[in-house]
PDB file of C-alpha atoms in Angstrom:
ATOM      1  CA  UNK A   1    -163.656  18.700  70.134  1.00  0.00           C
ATOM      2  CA  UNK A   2    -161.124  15.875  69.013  1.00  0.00           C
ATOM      3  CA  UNK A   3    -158.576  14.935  71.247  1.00  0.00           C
ATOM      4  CA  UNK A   4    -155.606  15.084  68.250  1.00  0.00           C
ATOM      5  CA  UNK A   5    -154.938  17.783  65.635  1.00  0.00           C
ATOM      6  CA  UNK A   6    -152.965  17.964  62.884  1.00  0.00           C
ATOM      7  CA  UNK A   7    -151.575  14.612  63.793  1.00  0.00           C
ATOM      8  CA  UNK A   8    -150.341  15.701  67.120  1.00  0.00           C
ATOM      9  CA  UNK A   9    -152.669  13.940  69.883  1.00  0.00           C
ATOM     10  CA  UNK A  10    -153.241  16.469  72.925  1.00  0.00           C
ATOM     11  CA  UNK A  11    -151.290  14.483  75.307  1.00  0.00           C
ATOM     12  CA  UNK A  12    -148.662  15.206  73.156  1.00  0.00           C
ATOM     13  CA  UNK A  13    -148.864  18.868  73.028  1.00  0.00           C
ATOM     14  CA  UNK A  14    -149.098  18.910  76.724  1.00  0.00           C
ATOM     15  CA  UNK A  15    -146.071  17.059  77.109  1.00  0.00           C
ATOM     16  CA  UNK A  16    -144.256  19.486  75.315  1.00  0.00           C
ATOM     17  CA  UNK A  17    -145.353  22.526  77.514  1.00  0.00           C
ATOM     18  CA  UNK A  18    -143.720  20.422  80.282  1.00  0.00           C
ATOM     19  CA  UNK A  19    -140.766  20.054  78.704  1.00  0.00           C
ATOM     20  CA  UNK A  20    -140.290  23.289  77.754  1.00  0.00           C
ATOM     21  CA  UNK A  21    -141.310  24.519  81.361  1.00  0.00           C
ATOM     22  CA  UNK A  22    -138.248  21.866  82.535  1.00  0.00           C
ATOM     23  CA  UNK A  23    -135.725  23.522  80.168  1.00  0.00           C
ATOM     24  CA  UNK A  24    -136.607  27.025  81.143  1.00  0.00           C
ATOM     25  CA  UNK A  25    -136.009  26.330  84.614  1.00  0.00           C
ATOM     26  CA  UNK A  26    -139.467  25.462  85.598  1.00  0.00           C
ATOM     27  CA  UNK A  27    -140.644  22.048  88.221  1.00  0.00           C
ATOM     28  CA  UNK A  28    -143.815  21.448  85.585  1.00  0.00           C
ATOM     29  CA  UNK A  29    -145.702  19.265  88.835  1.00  0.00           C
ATOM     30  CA  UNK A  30    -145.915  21.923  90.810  1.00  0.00           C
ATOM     31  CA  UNK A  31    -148.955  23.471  92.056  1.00  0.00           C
ATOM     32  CA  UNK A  32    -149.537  26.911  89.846  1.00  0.00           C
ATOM     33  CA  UNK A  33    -148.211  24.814  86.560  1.00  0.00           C
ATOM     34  CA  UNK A  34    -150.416  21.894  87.160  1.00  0.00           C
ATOM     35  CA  UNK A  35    -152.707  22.436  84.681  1.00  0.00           C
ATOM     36  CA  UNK A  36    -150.665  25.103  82.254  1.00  0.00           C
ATOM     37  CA  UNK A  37    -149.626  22.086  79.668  1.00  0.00           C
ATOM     38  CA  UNK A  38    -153.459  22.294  79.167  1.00  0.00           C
ATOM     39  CA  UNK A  39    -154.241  25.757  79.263  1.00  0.00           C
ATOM     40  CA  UNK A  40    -151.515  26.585  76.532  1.00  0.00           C
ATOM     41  CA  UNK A  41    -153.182  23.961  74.799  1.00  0.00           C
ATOM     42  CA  UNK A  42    -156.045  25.688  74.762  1.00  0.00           C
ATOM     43  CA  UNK A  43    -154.790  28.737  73.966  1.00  0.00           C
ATOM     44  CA  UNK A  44    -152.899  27.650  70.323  1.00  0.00           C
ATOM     45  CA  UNK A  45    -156.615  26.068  69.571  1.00  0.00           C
ATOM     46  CA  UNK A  46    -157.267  30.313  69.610  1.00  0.00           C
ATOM     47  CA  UNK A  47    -154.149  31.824  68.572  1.00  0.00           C
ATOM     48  CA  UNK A  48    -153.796  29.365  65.727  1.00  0.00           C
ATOM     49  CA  UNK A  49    -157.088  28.829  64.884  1.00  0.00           C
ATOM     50  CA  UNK A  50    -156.462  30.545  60.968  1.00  0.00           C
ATOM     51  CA  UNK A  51    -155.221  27.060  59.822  1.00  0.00           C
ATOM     52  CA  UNK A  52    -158.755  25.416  59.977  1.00  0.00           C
ATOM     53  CA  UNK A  53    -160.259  28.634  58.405  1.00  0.00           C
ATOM     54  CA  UNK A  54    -160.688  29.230  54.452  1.00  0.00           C
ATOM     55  CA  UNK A  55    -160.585  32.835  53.993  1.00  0.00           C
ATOM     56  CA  UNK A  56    -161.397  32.737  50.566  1.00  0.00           C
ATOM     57  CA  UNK A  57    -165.097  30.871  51.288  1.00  0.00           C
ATOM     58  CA  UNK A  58    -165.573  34.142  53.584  1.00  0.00           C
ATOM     59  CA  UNK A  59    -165.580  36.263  50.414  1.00  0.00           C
ATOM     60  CA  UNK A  60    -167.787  33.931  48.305  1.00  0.00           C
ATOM     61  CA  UNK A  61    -170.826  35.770  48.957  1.00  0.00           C
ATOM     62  CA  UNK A  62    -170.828  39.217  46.955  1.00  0.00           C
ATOM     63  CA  UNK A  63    -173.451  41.970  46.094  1.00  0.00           C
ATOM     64  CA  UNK A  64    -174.286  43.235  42.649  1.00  0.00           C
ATOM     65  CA  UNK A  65    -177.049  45.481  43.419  1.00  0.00           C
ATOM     66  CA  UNK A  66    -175.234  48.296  44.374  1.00  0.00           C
ATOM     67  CA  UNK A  67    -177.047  51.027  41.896  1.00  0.00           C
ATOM     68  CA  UNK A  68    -173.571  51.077  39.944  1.00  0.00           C
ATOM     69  CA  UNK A  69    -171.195  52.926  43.315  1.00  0.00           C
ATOM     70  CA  UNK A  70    -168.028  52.787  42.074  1.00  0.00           C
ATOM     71  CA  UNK A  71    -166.179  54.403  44.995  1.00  0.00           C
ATOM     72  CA  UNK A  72    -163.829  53.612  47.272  1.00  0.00           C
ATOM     73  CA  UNK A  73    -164.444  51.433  49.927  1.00  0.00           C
ATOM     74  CA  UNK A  74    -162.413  51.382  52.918  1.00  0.00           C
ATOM     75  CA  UNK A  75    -162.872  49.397  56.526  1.00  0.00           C
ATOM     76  CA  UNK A  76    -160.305  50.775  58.959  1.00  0.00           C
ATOM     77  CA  UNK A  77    -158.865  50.023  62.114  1.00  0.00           C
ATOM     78  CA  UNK A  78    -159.427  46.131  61.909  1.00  0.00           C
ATOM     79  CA  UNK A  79    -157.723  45.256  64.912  1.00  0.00           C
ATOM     80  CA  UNK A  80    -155.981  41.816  64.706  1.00  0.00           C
ATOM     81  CA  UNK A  81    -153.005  39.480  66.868  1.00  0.00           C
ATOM     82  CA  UNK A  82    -151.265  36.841  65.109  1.00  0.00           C
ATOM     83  CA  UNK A  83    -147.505  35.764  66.218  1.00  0.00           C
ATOM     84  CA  UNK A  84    -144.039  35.962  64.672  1.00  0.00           C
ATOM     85  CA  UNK A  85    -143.352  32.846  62.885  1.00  0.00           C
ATOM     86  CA  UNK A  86    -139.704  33.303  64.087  1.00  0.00           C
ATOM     87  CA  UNK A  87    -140.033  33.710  68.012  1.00  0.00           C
ATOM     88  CA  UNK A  88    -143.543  32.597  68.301  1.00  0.00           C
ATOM     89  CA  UNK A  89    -143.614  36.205  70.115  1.00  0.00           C
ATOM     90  CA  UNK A  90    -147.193  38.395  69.785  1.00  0.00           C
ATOM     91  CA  UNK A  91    -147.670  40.720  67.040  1.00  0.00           C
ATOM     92  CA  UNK A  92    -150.853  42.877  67.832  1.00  0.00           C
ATOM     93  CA  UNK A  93    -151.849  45.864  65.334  1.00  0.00           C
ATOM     94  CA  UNK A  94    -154.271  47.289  62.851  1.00  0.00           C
ATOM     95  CA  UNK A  95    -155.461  46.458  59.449  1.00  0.00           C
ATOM     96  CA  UNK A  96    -156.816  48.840  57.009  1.00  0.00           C
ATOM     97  CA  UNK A  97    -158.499  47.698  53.720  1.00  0.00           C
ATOM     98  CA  UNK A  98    -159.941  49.276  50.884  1.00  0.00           C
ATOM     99  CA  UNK A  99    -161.024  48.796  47.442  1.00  0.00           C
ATOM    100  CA  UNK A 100    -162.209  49.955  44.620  1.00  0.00           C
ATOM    101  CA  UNK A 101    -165.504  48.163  43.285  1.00  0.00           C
ATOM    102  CA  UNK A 102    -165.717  46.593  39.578  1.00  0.00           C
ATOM    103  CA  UNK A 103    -169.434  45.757  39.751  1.00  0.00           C
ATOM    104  CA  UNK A 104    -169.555  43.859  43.165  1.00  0.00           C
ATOM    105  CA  UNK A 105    -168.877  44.409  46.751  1.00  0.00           C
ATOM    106  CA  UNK A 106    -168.933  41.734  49.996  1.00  0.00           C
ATOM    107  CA  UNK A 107    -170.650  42.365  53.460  1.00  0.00           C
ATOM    108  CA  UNK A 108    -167.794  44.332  55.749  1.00  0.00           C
ATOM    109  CA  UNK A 109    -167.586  41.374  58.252  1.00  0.00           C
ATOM    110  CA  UNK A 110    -166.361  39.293  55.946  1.00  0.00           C
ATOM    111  CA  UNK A 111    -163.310  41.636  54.845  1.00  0.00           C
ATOM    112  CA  UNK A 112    -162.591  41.661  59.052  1.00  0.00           C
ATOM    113  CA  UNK A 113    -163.058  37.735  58.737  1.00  0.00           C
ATOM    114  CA  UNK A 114    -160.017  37.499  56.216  1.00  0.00           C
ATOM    115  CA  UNK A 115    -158.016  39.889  58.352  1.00  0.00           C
ATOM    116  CA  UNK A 116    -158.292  37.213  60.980  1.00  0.00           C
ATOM    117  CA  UNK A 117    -158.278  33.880  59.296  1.00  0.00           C
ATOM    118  CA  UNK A 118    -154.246  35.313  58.377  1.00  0.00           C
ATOM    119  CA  UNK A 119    -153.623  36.826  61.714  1.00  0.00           C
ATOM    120  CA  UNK A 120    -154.515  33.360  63.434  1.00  0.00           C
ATOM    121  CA  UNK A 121    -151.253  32.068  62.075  1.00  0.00           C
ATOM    122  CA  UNK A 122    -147.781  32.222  62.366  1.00  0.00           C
ATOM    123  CA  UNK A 123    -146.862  34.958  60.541  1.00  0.00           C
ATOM    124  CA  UNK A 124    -144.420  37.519  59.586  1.00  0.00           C
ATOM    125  CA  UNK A 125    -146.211  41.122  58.660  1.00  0.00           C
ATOM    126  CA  UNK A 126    -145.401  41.271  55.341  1.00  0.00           C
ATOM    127  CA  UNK A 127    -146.890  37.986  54.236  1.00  0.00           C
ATOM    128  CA  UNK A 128    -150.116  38.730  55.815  1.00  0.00           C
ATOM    129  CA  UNK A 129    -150.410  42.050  54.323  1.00  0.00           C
ATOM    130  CA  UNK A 130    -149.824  40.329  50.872  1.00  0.00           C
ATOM    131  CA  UNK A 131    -152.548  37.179  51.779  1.00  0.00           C
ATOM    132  CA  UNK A 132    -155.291  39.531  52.694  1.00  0.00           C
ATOM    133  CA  UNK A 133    -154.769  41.831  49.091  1.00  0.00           C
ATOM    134  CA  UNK A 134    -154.296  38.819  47.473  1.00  0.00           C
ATOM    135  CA  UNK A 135    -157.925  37.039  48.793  1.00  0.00           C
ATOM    136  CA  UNK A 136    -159.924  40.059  48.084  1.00  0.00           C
ATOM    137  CA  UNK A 137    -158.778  40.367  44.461  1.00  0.00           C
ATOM    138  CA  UNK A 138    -159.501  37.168  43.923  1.00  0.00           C
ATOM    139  CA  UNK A 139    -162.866  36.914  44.862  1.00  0.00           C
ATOM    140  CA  UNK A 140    -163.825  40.692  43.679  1.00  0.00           C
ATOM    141  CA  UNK A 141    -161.949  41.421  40.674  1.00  0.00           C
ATOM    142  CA  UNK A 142    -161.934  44.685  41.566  1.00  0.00           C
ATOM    143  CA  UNK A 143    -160.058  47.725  39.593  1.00  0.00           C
ATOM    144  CA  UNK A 144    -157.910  47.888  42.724  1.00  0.00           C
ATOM    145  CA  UNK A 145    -157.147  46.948  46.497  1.00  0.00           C
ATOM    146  CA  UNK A 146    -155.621  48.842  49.192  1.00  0.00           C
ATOM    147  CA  UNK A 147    -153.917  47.046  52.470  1.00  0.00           C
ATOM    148  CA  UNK A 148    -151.970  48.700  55.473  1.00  0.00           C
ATOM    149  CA  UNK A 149    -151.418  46.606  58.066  1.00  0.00           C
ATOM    150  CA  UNK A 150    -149.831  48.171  61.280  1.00  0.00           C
ATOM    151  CA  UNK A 151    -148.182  46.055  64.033  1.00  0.00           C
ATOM    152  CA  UNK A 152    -146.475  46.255  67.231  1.00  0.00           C
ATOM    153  CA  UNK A 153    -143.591  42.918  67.449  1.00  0.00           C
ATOM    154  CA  UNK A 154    -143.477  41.853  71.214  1.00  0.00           C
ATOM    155  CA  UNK A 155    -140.272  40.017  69.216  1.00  0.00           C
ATOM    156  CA  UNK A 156    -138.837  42.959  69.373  1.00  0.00           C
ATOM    157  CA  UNK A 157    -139.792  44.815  72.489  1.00  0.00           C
ATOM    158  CA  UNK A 158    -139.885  41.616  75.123  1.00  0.00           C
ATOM    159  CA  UNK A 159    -136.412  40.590  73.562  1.00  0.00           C
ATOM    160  CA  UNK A 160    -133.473  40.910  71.319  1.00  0.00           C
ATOM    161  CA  UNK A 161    -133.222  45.093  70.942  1.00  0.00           C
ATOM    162  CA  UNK A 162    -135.673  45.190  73.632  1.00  0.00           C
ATOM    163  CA  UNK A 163    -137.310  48.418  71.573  1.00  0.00           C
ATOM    164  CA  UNK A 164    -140.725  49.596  73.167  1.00  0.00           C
ATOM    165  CA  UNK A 165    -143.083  51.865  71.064  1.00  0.00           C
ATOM    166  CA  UNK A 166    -142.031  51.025  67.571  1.00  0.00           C
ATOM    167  CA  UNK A 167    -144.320  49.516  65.447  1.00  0.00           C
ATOM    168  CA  UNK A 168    -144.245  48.624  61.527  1.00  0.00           C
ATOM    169  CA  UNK A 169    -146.119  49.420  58.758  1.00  0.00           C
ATOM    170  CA  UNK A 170    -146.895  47.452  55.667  1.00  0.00           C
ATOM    171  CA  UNK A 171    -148.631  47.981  52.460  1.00  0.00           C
ATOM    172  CA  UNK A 172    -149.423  46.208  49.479  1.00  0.00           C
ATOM    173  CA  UNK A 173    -151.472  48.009  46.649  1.00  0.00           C
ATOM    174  CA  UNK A 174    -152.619  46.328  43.797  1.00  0.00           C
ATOM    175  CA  UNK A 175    -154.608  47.598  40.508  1.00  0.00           C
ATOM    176  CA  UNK A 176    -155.842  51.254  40.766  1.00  0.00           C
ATOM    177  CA  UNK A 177    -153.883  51.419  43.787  1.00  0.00           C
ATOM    178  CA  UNK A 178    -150.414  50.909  42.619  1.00  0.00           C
ATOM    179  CA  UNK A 179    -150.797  52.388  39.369  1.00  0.00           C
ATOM    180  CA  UNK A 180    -152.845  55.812  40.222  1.00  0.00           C
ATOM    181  CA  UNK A 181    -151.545  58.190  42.912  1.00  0.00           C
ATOM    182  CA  UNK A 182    -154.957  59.588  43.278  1.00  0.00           C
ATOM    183  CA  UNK A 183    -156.503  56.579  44.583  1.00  0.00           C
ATOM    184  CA  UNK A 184    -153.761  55.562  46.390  1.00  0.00           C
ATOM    185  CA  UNK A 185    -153.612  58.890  47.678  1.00  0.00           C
ATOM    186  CA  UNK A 186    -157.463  58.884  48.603  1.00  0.00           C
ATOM    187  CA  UNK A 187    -156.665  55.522  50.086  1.00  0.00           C
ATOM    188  CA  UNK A 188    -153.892  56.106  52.521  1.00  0.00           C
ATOM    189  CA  UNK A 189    -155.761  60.029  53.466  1.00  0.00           C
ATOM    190  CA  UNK A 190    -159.025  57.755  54.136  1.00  0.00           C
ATOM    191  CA  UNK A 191    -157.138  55.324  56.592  1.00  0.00           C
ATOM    192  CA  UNK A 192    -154.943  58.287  58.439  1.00  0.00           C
ATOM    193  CA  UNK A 193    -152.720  55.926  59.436  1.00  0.00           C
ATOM    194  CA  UNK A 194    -150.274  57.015  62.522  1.00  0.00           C
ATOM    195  CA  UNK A 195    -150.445  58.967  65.864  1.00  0.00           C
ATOM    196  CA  UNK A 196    -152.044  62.378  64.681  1.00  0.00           C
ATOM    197  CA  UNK A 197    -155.525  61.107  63.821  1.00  0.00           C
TER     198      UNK A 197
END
């Protein structure tokens, strides 16, 4: 594991955990903060991780034998956390992807794989819904793509409005999706998206 990322060495980042602990109030040399510079550390190699990842070489590998299905395909629930890009503040939800096939399809692991090569990023929601519609119709052509992404914004629950129990929900539909209320319809009754389910 290298000792400097992105041009930032590790002492560095660790130095500005301490400083941050000093401005919120903090004495960074004492006992229970000792080593937190280095655990935080540790933790944005995790919660950031998306920035070394390629999403689109996750969807290289596609199927054609698929004794011509042309149905929908849908992989719900796809749970994800990525963090606001304005408060650096959690955002933990769902994803729900479908698609409609034109000839290929791609191993389901690799459509939860995309999910969280975006999520591990700063990120607002709306911009991560768009990435992960945007990657799959790249790599499958297909006659359409489906994406709901649900999310609850610590943002807005741990400060600011301080609102609990609110969550968003974005879509983007492209293809078949957007231009067909049947399969968009089939989508979105597929993916039951909200409490009653």
């Amino acid at each position: 594991m290298s000792d400097s990322r992105n041009d930032v060495s590790r002492d560095d980042a660790e130095a500005a955990v301490r400083t941050l602990l000093r401005w919120a109030g903090e004495d960074p040399s004492r006992e229970g903060l000792l080593d937190t510079p280095k655990r935080v550390a540790k933790a944005y190699e995790e919660w950031f991780k998306g920035y070394s990842l390629d999403p689109d070489e996750y969807m290289a590998r596609t199927f054609e034998e698929v004794c011509g299905y042309d149905e929908l395909i849908v992989l719900r629930d796809i749970e994800y956390e990525s963090h606001c890009e304005h408060h650096m503040a959690p955002i933990i939800g769902k994803v729900h992807v479908g698609y409609l096939p034109n000839g290929k399809v791609v191993g389901i692991s690799k459509l939860a794989r995309v999910v969280e090569a975006y999520a591990k990023r700063f990120q607002v929601q709306e911009k991560m819904t768009a990435q992960i519609a945007n990657c799959i119709q790249r790599a499958l052509q297909p006659l359409g793509v489906g994406v709901v992404v649900e999310g609850s914004h610590e943002c807005m629950t741990t400060r600011g409005v301080h609102k609990r129990g609110v969550s968003m929900i974005t879509s983007k539909m492209l293809g078949s999706f957007r231009e067909d209320a049947r399969t968009r319809a089939e989508f979105l009754r597929f993916i039951d998206v909200g409490q009653g389910r």
